[in-house]
PDB file of C-alpha atoms and ligand atoms in Angstrom:
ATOM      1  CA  UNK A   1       6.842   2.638 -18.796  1.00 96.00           C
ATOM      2  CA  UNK A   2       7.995   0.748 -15.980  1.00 98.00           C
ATOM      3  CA  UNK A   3       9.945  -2.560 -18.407  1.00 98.00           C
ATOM      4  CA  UNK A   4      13.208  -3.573 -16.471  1.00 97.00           C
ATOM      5  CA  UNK A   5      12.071  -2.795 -13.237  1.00 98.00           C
ATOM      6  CA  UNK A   6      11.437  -5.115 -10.291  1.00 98.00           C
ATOM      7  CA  UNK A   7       8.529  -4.103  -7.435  1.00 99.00           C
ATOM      8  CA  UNK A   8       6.839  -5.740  -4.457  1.00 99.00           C
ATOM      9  CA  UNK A   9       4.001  -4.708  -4.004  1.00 99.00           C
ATOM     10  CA  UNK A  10       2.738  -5.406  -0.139  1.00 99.00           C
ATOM     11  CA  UNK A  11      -0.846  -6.993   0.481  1.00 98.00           C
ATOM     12  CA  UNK A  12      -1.603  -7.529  -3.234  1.00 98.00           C
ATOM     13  CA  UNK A  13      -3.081 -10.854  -3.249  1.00 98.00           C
ATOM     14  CA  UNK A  14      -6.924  -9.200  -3.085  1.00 97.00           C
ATOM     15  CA  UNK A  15      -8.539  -5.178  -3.445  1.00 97.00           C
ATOM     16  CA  UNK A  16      -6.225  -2.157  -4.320  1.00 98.00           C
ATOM     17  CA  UNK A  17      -3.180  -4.166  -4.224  1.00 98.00           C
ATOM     18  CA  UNK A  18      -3.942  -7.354  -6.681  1.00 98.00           C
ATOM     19  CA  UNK A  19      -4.774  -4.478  -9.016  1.00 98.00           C
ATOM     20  CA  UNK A  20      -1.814  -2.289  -8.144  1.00 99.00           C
ATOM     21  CA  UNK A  21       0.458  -5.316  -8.632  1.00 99.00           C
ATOM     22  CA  UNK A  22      -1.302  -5.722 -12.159  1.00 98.00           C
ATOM     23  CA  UNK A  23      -1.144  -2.606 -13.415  1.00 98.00           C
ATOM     24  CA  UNK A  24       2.588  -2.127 -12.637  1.00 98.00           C
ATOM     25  CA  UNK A  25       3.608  -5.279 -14.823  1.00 98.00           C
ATOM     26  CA  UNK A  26       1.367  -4.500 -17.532  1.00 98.00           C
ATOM     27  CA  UNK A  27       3.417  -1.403 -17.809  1.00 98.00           C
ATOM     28  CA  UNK A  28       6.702  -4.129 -17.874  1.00 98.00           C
ATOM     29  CA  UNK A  29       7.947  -4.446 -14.255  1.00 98.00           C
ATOM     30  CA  UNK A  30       8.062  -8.066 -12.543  1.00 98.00           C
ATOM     31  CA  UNK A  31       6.407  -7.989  -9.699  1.00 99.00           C
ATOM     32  CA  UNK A  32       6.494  -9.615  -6.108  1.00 99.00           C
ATOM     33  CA  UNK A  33       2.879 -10.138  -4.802  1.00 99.00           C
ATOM     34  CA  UNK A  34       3.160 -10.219  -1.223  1.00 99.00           C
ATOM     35  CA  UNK A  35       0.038 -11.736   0.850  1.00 98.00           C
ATOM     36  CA  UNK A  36      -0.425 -12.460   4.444  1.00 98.00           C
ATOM     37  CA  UNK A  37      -3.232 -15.202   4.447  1.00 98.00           C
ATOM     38  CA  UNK A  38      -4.408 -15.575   1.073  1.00 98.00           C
ATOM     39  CA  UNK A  39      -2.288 -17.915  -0.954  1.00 98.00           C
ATOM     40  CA  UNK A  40      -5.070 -19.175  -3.617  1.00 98.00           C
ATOM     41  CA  UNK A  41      -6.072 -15.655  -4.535  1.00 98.00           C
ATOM     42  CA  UNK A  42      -1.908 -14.617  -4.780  1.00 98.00           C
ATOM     43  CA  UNK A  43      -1.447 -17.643  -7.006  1.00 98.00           C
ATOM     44  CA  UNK A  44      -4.089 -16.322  -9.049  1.00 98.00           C
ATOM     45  CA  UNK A  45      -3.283 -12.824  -9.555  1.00 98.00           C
ATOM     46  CA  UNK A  46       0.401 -14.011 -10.712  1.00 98.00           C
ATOM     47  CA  UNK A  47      -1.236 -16.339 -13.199  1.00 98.00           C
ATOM     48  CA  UNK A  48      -3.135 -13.857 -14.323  1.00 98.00           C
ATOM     49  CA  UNK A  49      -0.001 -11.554 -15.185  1.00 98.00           C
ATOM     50  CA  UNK A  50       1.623 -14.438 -16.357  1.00 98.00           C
ATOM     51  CA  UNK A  51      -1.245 -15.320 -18.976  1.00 98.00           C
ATOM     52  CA  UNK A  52      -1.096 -11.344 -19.925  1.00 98.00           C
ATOM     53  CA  UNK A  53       2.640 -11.834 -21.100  1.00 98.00           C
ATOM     54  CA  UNK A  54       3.909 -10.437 -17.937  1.00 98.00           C
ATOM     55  CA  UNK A  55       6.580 -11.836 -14.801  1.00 98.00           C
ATOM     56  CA  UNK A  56       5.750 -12.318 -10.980  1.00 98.00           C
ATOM     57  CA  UNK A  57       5.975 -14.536  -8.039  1.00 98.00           C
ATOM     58  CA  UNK A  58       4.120 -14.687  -4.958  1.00 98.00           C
ATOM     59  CA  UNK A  59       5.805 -14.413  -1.364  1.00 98.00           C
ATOM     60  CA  UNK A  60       3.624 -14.902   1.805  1.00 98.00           C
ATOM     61  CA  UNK A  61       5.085 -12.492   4.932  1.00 98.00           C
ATOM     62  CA  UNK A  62       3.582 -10.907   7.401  1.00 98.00           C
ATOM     63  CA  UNK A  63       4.349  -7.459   7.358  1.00 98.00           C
ATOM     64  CA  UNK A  64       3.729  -6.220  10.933  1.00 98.00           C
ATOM     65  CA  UNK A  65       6.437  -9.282  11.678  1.00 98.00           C
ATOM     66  CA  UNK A  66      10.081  -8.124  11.481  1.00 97.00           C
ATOM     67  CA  UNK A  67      11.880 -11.526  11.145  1.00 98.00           C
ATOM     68  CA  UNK A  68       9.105 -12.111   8.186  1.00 98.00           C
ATOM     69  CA  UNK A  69       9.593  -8.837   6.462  1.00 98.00           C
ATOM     70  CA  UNK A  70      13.340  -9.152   6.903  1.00 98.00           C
ATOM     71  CA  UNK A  71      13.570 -12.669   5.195  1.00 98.00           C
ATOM     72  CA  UNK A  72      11.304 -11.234   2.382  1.00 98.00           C
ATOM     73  CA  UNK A  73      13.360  -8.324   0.827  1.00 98.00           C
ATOM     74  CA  UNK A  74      16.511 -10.505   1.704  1.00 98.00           C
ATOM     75  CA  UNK A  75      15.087 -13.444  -0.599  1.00 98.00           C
ATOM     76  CA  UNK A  76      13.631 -11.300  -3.334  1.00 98.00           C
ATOM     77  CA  UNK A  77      16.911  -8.526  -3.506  1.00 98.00           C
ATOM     78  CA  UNK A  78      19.015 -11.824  -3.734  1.00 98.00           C
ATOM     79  CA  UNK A  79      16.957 -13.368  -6.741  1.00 98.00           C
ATOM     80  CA  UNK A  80      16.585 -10.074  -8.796  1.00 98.00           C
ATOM     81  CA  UNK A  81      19.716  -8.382  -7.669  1.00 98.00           C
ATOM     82  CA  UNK A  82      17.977  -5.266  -7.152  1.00 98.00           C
ATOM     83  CA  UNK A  83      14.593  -3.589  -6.326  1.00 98.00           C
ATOM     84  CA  UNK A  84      13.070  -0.868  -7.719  1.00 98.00           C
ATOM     85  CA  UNK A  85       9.367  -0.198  -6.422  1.00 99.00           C
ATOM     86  CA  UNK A  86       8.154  -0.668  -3.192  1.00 99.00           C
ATOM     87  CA  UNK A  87       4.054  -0.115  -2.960  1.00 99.00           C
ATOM     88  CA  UNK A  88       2.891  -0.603   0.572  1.00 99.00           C
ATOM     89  CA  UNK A  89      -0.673  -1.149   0.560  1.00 98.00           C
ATOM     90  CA  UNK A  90      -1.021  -4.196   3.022  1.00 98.00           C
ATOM     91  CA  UNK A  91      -3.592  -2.972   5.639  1.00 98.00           C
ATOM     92  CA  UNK A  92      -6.112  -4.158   7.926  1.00 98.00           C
ATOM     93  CA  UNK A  93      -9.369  -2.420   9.574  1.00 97.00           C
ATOM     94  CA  UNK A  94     -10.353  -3.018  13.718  1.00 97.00           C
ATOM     95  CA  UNK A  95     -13.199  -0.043  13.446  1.00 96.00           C
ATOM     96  CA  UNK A  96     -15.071   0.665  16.402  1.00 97.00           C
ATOM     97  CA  UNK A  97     -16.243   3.357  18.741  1.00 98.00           C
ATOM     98  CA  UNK A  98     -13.269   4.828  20.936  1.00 98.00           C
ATOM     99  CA  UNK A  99     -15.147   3.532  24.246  1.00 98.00           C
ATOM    100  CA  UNK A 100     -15.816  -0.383  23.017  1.00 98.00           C
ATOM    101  CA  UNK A 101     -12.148   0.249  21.235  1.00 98.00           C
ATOM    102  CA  UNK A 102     -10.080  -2.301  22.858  1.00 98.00           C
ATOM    103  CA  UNK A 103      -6.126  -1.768  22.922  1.00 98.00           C
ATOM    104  CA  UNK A 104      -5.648  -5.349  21.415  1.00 98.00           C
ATOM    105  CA  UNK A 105      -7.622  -3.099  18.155  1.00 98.00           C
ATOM    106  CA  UNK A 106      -5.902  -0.578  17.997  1.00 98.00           C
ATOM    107  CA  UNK A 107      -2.370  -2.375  18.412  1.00 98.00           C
ATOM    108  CA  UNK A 108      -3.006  -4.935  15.649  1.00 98.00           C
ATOM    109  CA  UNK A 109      -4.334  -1.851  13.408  1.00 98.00           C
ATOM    110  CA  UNK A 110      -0.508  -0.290  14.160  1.00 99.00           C
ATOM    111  CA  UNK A 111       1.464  -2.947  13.721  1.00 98.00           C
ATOM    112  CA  UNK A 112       0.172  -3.656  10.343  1.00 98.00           C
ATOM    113  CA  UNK A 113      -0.359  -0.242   8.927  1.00 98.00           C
ATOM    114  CA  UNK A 114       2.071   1.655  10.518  1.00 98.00           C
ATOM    115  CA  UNK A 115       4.641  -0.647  11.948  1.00 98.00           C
ATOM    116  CA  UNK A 116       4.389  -3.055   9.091  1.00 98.00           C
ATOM    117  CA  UNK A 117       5.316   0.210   6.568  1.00 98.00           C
ATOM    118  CA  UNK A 118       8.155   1.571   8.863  1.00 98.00           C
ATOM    119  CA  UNK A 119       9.303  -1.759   8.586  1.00 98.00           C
ATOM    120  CA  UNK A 120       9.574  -2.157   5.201  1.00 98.00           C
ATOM    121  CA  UNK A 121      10.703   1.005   4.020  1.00 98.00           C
ATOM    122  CA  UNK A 122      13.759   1.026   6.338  1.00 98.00           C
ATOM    123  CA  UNK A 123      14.492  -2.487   4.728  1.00 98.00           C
ATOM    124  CA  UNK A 124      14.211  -1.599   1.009  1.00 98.00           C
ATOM    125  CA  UNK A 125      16.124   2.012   2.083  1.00 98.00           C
ATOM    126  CA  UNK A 126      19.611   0.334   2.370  1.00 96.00           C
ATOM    127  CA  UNK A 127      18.846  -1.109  -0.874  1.00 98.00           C
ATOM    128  CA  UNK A 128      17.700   1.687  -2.589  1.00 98.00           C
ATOM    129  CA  UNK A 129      20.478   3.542  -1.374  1.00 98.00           C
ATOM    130  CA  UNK A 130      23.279   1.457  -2.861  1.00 98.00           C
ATOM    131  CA  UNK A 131      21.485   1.839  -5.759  1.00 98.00           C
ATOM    132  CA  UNK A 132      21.224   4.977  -6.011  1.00 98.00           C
ATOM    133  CA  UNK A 133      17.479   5.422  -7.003  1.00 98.00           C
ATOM    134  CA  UNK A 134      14.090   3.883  -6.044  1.00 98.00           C
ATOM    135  CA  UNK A 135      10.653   4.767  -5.717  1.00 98.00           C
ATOM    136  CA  UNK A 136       8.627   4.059  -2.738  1.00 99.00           C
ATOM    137  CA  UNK A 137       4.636   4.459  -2.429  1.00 99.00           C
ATOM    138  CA  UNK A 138       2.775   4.038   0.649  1.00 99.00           C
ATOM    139  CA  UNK A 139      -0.993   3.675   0.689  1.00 99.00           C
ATOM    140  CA  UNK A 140      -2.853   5.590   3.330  1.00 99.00           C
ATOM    141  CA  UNK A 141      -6.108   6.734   3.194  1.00 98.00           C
ATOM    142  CA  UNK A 142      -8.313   9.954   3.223  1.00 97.00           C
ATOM    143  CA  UNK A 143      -9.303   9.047   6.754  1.00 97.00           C
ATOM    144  CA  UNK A 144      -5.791   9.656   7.980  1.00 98.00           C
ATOM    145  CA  UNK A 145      -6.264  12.950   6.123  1.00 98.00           C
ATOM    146  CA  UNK A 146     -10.346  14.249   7.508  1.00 97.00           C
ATOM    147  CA  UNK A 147     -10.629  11.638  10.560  1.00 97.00           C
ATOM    148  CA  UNK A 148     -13.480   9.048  10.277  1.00 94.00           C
ATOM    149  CA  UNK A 149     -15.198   8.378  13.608  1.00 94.00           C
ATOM    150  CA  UNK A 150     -14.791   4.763  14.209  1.00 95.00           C
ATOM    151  CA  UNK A 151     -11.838   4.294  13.121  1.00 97.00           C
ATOM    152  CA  UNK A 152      -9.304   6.138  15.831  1.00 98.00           C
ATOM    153  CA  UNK A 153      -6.560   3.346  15.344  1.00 98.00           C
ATOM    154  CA  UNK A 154      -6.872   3.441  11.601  1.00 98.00           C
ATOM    155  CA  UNK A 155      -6.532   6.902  11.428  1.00 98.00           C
ATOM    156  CA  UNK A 156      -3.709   7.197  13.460  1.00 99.00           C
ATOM    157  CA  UNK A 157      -1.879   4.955  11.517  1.00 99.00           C
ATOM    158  CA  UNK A 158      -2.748   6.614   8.403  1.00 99.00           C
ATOM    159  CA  UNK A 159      -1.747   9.675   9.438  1.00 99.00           C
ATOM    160  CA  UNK A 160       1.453   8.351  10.551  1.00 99.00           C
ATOM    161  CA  UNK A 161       2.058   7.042   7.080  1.00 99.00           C
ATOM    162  CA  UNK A 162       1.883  10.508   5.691  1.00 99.00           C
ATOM    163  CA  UNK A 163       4.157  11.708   8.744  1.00 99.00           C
ATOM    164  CA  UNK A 164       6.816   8.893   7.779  1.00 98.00           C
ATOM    165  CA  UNK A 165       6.395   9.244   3.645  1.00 99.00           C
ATOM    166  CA  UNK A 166       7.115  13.241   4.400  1.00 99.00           C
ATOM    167  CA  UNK A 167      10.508  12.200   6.674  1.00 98.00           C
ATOM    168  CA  UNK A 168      11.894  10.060   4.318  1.00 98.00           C
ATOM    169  CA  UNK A 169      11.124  12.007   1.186  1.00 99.00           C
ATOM    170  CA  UNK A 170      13.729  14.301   2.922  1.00 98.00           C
ATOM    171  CA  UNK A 171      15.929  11.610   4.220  1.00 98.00           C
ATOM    172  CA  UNK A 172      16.072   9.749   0.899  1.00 98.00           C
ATOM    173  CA  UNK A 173      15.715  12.387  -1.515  1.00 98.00           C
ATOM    174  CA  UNK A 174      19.599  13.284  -2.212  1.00 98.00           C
ATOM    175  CA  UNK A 175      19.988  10.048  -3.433  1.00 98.00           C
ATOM    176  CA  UNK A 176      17.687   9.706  -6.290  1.00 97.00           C
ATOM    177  CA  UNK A 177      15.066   8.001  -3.799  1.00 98.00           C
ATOM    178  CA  UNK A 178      11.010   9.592  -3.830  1.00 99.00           C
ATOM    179  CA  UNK A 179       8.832   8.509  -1.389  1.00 99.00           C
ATOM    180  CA  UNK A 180       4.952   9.385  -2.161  1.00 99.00           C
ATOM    181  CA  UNK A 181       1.705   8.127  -0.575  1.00 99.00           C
ATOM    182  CA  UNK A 182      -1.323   7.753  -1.892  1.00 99.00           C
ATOM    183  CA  UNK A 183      -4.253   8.180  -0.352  1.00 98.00           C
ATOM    184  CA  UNK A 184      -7.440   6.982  -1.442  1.00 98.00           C
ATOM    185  CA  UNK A 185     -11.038   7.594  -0.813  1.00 97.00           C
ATOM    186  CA  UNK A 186     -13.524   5.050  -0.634  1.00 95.00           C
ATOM    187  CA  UNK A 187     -12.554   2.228  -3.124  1.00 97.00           C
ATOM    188  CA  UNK A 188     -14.625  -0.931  -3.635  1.00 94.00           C
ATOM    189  CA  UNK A 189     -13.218  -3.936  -2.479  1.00 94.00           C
ATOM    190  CA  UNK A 190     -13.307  -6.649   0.641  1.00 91.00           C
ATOM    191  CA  UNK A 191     -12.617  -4.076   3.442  1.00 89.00           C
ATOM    192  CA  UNK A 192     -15.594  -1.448   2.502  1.00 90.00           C
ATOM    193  CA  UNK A 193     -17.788  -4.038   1.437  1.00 89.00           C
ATOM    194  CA  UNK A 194     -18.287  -5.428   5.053  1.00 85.00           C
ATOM    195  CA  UNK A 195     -19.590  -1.802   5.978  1.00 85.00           C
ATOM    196  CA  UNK A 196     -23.237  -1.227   6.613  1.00 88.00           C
ATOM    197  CA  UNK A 197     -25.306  -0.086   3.695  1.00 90.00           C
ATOM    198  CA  UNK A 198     -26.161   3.048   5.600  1.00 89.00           C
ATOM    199  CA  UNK A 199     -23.080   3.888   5.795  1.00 84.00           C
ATOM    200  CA  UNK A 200     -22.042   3.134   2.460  1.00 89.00           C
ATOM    201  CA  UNK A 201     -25.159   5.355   1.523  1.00 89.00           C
ATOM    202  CA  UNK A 202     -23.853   8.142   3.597  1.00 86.00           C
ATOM    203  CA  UNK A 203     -20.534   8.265   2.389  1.00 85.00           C
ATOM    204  CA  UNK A 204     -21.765   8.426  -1.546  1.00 90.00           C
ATOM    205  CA  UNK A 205     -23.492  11.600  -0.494  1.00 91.00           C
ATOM    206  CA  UNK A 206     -20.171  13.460   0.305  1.00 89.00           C
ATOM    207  CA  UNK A 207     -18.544  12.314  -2.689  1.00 96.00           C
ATOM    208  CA  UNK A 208     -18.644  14.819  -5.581  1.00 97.00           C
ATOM    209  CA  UNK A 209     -18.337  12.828  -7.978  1.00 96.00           C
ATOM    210  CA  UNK A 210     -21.267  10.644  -6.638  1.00 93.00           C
ATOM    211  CA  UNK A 211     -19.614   7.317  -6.707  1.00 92.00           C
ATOM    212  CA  UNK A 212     -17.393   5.320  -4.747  1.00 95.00           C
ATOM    213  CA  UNK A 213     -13.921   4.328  -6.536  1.00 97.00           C
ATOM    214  CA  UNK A 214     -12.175   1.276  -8.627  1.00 97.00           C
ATOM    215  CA  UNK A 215      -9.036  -0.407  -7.170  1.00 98.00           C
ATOM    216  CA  UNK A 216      -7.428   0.876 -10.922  1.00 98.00           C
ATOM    217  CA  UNK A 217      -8.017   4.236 -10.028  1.00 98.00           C
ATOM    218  CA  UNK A 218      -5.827   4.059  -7.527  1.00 98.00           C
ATOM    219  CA  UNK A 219      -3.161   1.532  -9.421  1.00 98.00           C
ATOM    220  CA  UNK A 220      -2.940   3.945 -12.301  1.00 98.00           C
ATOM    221  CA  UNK A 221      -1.733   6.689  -9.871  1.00 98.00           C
ATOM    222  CA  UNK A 222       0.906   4.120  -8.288  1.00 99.00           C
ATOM    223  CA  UNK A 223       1.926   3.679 -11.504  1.00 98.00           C
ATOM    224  CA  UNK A 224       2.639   7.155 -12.767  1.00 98.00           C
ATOM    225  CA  UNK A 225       4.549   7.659  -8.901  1.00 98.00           C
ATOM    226  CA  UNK A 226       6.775   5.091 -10.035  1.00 98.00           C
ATOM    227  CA  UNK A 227       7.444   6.053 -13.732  1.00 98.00           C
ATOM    228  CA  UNK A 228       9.891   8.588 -14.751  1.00 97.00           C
ATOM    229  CA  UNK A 229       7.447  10.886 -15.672  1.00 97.00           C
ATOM    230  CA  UNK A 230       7.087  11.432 -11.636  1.00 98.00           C
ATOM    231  CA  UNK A 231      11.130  11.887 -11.109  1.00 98.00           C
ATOM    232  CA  UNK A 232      10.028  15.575  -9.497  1.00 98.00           C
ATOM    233  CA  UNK A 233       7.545  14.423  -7.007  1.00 98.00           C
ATOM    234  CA  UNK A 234       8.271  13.338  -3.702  1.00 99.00           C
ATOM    235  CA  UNK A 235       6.772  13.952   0.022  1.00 99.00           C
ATOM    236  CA  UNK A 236       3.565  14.262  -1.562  1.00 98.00           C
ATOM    237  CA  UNK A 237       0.121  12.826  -1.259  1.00 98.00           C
ATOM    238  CA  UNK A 238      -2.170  12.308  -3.636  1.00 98.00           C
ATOM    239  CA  UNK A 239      -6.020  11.908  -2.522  1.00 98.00           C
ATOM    240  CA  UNK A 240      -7.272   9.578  -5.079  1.00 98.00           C
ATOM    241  CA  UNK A 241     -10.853  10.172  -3.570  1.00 98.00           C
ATOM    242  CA  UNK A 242     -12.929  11.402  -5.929  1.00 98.00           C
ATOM    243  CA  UNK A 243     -13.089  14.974  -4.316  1.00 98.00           C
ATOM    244  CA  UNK A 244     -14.016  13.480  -0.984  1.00 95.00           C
ATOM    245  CA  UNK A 245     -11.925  15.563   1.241  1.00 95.00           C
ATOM    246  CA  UNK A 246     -10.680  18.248  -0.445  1.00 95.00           C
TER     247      UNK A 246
HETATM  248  P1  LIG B   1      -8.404  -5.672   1.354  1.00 82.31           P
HETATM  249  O1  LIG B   1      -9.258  -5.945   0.169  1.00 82.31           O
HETATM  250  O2  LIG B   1      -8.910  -6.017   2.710  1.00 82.31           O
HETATM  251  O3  LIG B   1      -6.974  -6.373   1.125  1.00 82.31           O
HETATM  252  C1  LIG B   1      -5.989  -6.235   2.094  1.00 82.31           C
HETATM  253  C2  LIG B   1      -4.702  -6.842   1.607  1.00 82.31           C
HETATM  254  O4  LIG B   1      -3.696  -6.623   2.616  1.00 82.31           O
HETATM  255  C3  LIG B   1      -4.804  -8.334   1.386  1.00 82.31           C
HETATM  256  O5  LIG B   1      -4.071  -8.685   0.232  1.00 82.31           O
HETATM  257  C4  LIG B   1      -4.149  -8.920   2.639  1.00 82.31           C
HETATM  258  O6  LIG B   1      -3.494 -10.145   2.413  1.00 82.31           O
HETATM  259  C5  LIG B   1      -3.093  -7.875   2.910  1.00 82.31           C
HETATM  260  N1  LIG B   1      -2.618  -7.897   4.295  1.00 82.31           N
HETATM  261  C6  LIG B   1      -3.315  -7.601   5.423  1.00 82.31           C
HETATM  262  N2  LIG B   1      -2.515  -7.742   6.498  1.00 82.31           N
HETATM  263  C7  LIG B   1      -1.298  -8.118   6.045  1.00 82.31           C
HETATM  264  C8  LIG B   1      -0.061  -8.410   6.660  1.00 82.31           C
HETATM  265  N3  LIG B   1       0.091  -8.341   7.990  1.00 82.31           N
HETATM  266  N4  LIG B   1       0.986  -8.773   5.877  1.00 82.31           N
HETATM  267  C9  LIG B   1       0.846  -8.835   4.542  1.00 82.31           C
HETATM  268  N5  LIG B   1      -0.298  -8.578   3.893  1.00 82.31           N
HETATM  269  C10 LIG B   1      -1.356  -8.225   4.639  1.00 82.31           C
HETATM  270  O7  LIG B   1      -8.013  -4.126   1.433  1.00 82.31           O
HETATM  271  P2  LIG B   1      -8.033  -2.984   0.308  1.00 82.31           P
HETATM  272  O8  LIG B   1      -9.332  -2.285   0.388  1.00 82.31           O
HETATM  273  O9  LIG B   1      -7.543  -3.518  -0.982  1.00 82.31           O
HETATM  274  O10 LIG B   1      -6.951  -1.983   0.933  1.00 82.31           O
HETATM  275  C11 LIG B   1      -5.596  -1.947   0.505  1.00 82.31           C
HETATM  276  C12 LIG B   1      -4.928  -0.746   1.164  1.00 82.31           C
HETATM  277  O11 LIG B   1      -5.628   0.442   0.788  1.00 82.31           O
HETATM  278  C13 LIG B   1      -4.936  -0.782   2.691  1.00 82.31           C
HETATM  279  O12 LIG B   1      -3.748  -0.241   3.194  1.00 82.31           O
HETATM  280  C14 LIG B   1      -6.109   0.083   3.042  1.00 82.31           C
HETATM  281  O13 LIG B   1      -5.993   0.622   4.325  1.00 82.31           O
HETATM  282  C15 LIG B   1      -6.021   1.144   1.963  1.00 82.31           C
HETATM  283  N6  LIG B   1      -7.266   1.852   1.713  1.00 82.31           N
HETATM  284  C16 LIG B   1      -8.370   1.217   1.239  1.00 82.31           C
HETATM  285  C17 LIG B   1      -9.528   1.947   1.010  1.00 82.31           C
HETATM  286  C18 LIG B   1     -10.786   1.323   0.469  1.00 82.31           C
HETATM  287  O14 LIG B   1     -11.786   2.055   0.352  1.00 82.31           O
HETATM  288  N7  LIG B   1     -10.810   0.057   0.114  1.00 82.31           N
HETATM  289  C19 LIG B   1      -9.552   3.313   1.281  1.00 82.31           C
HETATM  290  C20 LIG B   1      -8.407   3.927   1.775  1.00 82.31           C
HETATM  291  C21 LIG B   1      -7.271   3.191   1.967  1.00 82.31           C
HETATM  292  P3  LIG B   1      -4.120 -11.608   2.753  1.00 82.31           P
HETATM  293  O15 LIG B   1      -5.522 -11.620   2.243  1.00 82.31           O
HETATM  294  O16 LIG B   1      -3.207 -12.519   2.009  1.00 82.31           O
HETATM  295  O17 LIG B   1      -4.037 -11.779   4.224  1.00 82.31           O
END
C-alpha cells in the first residue's frame, strides 16, 4: 500500500507512534523514527522493522526546537531525495488544575504539541510542494475535541492542531497535498498509564465500546490517511475513540 514511499513519523520511539511508524513500513514505506529522549527504545523499534523485512533509521530532534527540526527534514530530504508522509504524533502531557497550572506547563505543553507541529509542517510544506503531492497527519486528541478538565494547555494545543490541519488542508490542497488529523480517544500506552486508576475507571464508563484503545487502532487509520485509497480526504478528523465523544 504505501511501498516506495518515505515517512517520518514524529515521537515514534514509544506508544502510538512506535506503532504508527510500524505499521506504515509493514505496508512498504521506509520510515524515519524520530525520538526526543529515548534512543534505546528508537533503536529498537527500527530493529524490529528491520527483522520484519522492512527499512528505517532513527533521528533524535526535538521538535518544539526550530534549529533541531530544521536540521532533521534537511538531513533526511537530502538522503532520500524526497518525503512523502509526515505523521506528527510527538506530544507531551503537563495536566493539572487551571489554578496550580503554572505558565512554565502550559508553555512546554505548546511548544511541543502545537509549536513543535507548526513547525514541522511548514518545513515538510516546501517539500511537498515541489513535489507536487504529500500526505500529512497530525495527531491530536479527543480532548482538543470535548475539553478534559485538567488538561487546559493540552487542550488548547489540541485544538489548535485541528485549527492548523483545517488551514493547510486549504492552503496545500491545490497541489496534490492532504492534511488530516487524527484524533484519538484514550489509547494505552506510557502517557495514560501514569493516570490514577479512578480516573482510568471513570473514563471506561463513557466509552461505548467499554474499553480503552490499542496504539494499532490508531496506526491503521494513519495508514489508510496516507494510502491512495484516502486521495479524497483532507481537513478532516477522524476520532479514533471508540465512540467517546461523538
Ligand atoms: P507517549 O507514550 O508518552 O510517547 C510520546 C512520544 O513523543 C515519545 O516517543 C517521545 O519521545 C515523543 N516526544 C515527546 N516530546 C518530544 C519532542 N519534543 N520531540 C520529539 N519527540 C518527542 O505518548 P503516546 O500516548 O504514544 O501519544 C502519542 C501522541 O498521541 C501524542 O501526541 C499524544 O498527545 C496523542 N494522544 C495520545 C492519547 C493516549 O490515550 N495515549 C490520546 C490522545 C492523543 P522520547 O521518549 O524519545 O522523548
Amino acid at each position: 500500500m504505501l511501498a516506495g514511499k518515505i515517512a517520518l513519523v514524529t515521537g515514534a520511539s514509544r506508544g502510538i507512534g512506535s506503532a504508527i511508524a510500524k505499521t506504515l513500513a509493514g505496508y512498504g514505506a521506509t520510515v524515519v523514527i524520530n525520538y526526543n529522549g529515548s534512543k534505546e527504545r528508537a533503536e529498537a523499534v527500527a530493529a524490529e522493522i528491520a527483522a520484519a523485512g522492512g527499512s528505517a533509521m532513527v533521528y533524535q530532534a526535538d521538535v518544539s526546537k526550530e534549529e533541531e527540526a530544521a536540521a532533521m527534514f534537511a538531513d533526511v530530504i537530502k538522503q532520500y531525495g524526497r518525503l512523502d508522509i509526515l505523521v506528527n504524533n510527538a506530544g507531551i502531557t503537563r495536566d493539572n488544575l487551571i489554578l496550580k497550572m503554572t505558565t512554565e506547563d502550559f508553555d512546554a505543553v505548546i511548544d511541543t504539541n502545537l509549536k513543535g507541529v507548526f513547525q514541522c509542517m511548514k518545513l515538510v510544506s516546501k517539500q511537498m510542494l515541489k513535489q507536487k503531492a504529500g500526505r500529512i497527519i497530525n495527531i491530536s486528541s479527543i480532548s482538543g475535541v470535548i475539553g478534559n478538565a485538567g488538561q487546559a494547555n493540552y487542550c488548547a494545543a489540541k485544538a489548535g492542531v485541528i485549527g492548523m490541519t483545517k488551514a493547510l488542508a486549504r492552503e496545500l490542497g491545490s497541489r496534490g497535498i492532504t492534511v488530516n488529523a487524527v484524533a484519538p480517544g484514550f489509547i494505552v500506552t506510557d502517557m495514560t498509564d501514569k493516570l490514577p486508576d479512578a480516573v482510568k475507571e471513570s473514563m471506561a464508563a463513557q466509552i461505548p465500546l467499554k474499553r480503552f484503545g490499542e496504539v494499532e487502532d490508531i496506526a491503521e487509520t494513519v495508514a489508510f490517511l496516507a494510502s491512495e485509497k484516502a486521495a479524497y480526504i483532507t481537513g478532516q478528523t477522524i476520532q479514533v475513540d471508540g465512540g467517546m465523544g461523538m
